[in-house]
Short mmCIF file of C-alpha atoms and ligand atoms in Angstrom, two decimals:
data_model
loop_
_atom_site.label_atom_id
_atom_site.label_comp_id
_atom_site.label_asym_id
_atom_site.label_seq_id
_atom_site.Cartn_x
_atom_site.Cartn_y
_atom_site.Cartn_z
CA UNK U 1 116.95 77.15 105.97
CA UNK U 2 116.84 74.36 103.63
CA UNK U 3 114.75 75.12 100.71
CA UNK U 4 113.24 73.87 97.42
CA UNK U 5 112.53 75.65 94.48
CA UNK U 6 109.82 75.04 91.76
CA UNK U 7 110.55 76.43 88.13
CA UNK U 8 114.59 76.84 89.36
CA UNK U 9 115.88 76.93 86.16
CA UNK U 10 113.37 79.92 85.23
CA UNK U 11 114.17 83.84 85.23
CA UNK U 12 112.96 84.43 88.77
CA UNK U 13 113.82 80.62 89.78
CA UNK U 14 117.76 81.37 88.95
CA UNK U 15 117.47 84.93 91.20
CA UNK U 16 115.80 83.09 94.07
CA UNK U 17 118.51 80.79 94.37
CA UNK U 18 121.24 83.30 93.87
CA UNK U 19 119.77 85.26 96.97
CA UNK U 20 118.98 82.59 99.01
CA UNK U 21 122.49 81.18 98.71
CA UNK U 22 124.01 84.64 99.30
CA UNK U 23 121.81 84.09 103.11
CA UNK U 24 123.61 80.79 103.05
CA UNK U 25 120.29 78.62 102.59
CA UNK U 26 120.96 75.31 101.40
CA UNK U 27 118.93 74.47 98.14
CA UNK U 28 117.82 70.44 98.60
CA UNK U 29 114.76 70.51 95.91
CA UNK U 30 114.88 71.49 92.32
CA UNK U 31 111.82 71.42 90.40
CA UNK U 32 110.89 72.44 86.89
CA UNK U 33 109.32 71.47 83.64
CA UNK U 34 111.64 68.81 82.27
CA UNK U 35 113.58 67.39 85.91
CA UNK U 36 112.94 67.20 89.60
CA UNK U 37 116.03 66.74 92.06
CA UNK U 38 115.10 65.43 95.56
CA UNK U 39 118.34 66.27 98.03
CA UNK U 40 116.38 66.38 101.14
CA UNK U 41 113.47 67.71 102.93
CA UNK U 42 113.04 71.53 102.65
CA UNK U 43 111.59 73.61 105.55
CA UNK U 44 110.11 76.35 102.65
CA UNK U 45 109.48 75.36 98.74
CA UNK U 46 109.57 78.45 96.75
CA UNK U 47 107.48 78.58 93.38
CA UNK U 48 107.60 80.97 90.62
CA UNK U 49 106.90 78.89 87.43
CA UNK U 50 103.52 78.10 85.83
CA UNK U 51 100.03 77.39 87.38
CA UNK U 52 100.37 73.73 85.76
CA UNK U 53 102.75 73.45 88.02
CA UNK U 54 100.25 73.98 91.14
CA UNK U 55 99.23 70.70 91.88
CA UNK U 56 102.80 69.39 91.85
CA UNK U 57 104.12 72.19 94.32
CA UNK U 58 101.33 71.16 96.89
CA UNK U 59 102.14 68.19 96.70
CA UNK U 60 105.55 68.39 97.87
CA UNK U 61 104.57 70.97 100.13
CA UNK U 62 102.22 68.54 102.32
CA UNK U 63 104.64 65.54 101.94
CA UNK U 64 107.34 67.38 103.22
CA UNK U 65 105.39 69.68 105.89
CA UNK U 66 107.27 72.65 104.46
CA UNK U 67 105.73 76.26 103.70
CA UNK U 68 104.92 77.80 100.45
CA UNK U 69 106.40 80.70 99.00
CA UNK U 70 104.56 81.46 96.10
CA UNK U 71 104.75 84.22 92.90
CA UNK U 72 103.58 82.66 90.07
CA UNK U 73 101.33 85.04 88.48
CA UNK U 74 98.43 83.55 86.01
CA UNK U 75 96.36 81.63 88.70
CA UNK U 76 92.92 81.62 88.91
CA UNK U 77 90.08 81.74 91.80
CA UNK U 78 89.99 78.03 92.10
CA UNK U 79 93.54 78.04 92.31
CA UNK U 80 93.80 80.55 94.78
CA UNK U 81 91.30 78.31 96.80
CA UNK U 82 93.72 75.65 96.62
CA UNK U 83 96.57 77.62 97.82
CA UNK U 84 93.87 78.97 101.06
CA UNK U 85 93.41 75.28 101.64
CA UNK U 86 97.31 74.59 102.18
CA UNK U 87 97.49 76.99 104.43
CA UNK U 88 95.21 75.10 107.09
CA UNK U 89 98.39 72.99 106.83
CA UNK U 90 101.64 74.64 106.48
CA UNK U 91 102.28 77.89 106.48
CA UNK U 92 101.98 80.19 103.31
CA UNK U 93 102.69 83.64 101.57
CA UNK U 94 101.10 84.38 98.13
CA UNK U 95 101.77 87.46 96.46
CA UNK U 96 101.57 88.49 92.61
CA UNK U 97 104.21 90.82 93.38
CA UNK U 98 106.79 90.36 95.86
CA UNK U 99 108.35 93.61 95.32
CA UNK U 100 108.50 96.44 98.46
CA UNK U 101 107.73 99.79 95.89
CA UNK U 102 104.63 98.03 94.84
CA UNK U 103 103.05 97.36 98.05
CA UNK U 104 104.02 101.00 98.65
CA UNK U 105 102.13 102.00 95.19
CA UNK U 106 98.97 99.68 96.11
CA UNK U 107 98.48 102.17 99.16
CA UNK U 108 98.89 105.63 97.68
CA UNK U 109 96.37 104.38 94.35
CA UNK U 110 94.27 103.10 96.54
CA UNK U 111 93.94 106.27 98.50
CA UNK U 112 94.25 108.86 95.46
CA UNK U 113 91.00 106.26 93.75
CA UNK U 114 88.97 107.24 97.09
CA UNK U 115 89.61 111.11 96.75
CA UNK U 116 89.18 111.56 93.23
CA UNK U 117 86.49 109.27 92.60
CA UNK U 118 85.14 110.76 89.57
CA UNK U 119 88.26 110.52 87.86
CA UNK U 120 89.01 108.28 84.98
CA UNK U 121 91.29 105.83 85.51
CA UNK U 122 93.48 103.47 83.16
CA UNK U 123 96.21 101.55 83.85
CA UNK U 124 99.03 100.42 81.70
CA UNK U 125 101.36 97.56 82.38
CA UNK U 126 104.80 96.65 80.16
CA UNK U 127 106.60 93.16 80.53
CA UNK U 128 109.25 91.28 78.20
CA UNK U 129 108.42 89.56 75.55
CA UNK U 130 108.35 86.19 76.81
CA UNK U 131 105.51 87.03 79.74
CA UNK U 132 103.28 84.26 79.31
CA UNK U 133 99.93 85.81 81.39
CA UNK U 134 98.10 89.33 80.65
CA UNK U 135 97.25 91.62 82.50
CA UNK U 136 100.02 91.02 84.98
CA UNK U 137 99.32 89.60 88.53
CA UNK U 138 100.51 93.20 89.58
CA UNK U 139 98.14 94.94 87.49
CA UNK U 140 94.81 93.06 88.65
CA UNK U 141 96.75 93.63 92.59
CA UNK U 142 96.15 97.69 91.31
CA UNK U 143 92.97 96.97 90.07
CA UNK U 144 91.57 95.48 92.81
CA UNK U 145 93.26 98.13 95.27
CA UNK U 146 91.51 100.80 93.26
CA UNK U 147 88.06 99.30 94.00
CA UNK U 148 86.93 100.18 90.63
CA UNK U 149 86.43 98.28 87.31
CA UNK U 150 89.25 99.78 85.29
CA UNK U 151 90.73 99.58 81.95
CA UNK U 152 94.08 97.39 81.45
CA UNK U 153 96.33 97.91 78.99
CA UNK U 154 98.98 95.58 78.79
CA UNK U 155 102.24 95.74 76.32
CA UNK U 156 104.87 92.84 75.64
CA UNK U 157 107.72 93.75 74.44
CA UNK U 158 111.34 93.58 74.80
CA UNK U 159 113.83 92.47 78.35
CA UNK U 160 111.70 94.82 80.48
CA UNK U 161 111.34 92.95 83.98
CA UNK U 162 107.70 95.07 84.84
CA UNK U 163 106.24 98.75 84.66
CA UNK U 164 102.85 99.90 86.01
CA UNK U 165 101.88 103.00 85.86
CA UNK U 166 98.18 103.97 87.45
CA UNK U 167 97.06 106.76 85.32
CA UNK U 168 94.11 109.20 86.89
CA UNK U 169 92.55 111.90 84.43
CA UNK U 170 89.82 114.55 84.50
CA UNK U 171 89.50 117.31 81.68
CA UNK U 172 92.30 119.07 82.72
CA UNK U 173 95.09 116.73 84.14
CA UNK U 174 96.42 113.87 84.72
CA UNK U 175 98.12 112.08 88.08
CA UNK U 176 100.25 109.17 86.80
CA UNK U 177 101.73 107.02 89.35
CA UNK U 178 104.44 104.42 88.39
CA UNK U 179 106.67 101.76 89.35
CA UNK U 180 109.66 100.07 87.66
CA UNK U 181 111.19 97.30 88.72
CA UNK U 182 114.81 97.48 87.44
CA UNK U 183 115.99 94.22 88.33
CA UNK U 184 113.86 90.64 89.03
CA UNK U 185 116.62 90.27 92.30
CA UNK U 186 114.14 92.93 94.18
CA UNK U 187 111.30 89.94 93.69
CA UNK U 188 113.42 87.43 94.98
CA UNK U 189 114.85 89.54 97.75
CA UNK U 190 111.01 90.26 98.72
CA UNK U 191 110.72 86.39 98.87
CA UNK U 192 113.50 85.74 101.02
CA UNK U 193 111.53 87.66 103.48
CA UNK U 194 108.93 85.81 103.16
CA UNK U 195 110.23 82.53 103.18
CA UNK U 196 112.36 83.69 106.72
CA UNK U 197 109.55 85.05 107.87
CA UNK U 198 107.12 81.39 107.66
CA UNK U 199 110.11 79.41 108.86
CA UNK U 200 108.37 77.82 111.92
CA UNK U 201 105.59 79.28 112.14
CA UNK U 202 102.18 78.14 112.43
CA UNK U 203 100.09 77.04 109.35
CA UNK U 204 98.49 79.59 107.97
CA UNK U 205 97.79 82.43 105.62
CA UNK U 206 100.19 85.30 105.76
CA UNK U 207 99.66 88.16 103.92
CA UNK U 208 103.11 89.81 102.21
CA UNK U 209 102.07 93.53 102.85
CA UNK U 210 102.07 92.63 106.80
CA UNK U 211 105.15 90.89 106.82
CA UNK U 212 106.41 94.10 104.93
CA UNK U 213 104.59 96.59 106.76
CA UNK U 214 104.24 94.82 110.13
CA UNK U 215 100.95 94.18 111.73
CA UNK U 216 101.03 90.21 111.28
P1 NAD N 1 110.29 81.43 83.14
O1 NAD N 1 109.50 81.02 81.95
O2 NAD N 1 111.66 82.01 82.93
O3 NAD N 1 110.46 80.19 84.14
C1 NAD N 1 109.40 79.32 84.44
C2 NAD N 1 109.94 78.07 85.13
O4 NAD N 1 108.84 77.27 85.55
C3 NAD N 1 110.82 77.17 84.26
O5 NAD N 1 111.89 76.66 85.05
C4 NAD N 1 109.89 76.03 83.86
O6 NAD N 1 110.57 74.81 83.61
C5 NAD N 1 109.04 75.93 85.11
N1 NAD N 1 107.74 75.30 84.88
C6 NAD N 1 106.80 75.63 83.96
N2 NAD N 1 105.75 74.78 84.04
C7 NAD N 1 106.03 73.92 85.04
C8 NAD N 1 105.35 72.80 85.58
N3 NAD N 1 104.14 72.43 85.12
N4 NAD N 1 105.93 72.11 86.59
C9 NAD N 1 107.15 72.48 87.07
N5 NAD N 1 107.86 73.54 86.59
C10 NAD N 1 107.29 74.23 85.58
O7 NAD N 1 109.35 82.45 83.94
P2 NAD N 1 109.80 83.57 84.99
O8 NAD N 1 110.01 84.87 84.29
O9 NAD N 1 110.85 83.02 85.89
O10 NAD N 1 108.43 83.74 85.81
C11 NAD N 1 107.89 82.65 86.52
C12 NAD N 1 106.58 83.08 87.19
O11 NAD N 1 106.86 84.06 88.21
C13 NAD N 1 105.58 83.75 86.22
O12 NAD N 1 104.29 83.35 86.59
C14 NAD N 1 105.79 85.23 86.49
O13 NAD N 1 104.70 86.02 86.15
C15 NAD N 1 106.02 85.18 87.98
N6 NAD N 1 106.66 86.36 88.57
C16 NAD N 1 106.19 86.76 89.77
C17 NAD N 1 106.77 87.82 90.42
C18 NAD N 1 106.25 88.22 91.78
O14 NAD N 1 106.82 89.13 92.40
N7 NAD N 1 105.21 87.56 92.28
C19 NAD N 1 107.85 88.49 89.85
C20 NAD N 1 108.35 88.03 88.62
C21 NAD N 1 107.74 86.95 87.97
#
């Protein structure tokens, strides 16, 4: 596959490449803040930078006719719209979090929130320091898999890559359930999928948990 990458000289833009070259995909677009490197025409552009960066990343995705991989957390509903729209020309996979445990942990919340419905329910989210959006992607993906209007709490502080924990209480327990992602590679790796998975294939909206899961 030859790829691009938008925000490559990020945290999660230095992983990507690592794994992709360890696949033996050849990187021919680098994009980021300060420089853009043009190498040749990439089948897939992977972006996890900055919503300014958006615009830009379609951009290069409809000159070159390649699909979107894209992580960047942050983005709101028009931008999501704009992302919908691309995919009625290339193929695309948007996910706020490309890792496998939390797909896993969407599905058991969302099934504890529709047995114990008259729980409460809070959840907390930790990131490093240097996270630019709160609440995480990740924690409005748990939010919204819950069904309910719940309480975020969100903490920055330190290296910590990303913990969410889905806490359920009544008056006389509580049923926490928590992921931690011990290394950003397990994002990247869950992009690689993604971005194998969309290589030639139709234009078109593909959702992450399916390509995990199956059922595409
Ligand atoms: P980072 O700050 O380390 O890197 C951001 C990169 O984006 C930099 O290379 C920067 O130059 C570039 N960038 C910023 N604005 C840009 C613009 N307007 N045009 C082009 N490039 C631009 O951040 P990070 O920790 O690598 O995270 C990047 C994004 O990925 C964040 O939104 C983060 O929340 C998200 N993320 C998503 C997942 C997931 O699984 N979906 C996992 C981890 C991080």
């Amino acid at each position: 596959m030859r790829y691009g990458v938008v925000g490559f000289s990020g945290r999660m833009g230095r992983e990507v490449i690592e794994v992709f070259s360890e696949r033996g995909h050849e990187l021919v677009l680098k994009v980021d803040l300060e420089q853009e490197q043009y190498l040749g025409k990439p089948d897939v552009i992977v972006d996890f930078s900055n919503p300014s960066a958006l615009k830009r990343t379609v951009k290069l995705c409809e000159e070159n006719s390649a699909g979107l991989v894209i992580g960047t957390t942050g983005l709101n509903e028009k931008d999501l719209e704009i992302i919908k729209d691309l995919s009625k020309k290339v193929p695309v996979v948007q996910s706020f979090n490309f890792s496998i445990g939390i797909q896993i942990m969407l599905r058991i919340v969302s099934e504890i929130s529709r047995i114990l419905e008259d729980w409460d329910v809070e959840i907390v989210e930790i990131h490093h320091r240097f996270k630019k959006d709160a609440p995480s992607g990740t924690a409005l993906l748990l939010k919204k898999a819950l069904n309910k209007d719940v309480p975020i709490h969100s903490l920055r502080i330190g290296g910590v890559p990303g913990d969410h924990t889905v806490n359920f209480a009544n008056l006389g327990e509580i049923l926490s359930i928590s992921h931690r992602a011990i290394s950003r590679r397990t994002f990247a790796l869950g992009a690689l999928k993604a971005a194998e998975f969309i290589l030639r294939k139709e234009p078109g909206f593909y959702e992450f948990p399916k390509i995990v899961f199956g059922g595409v």
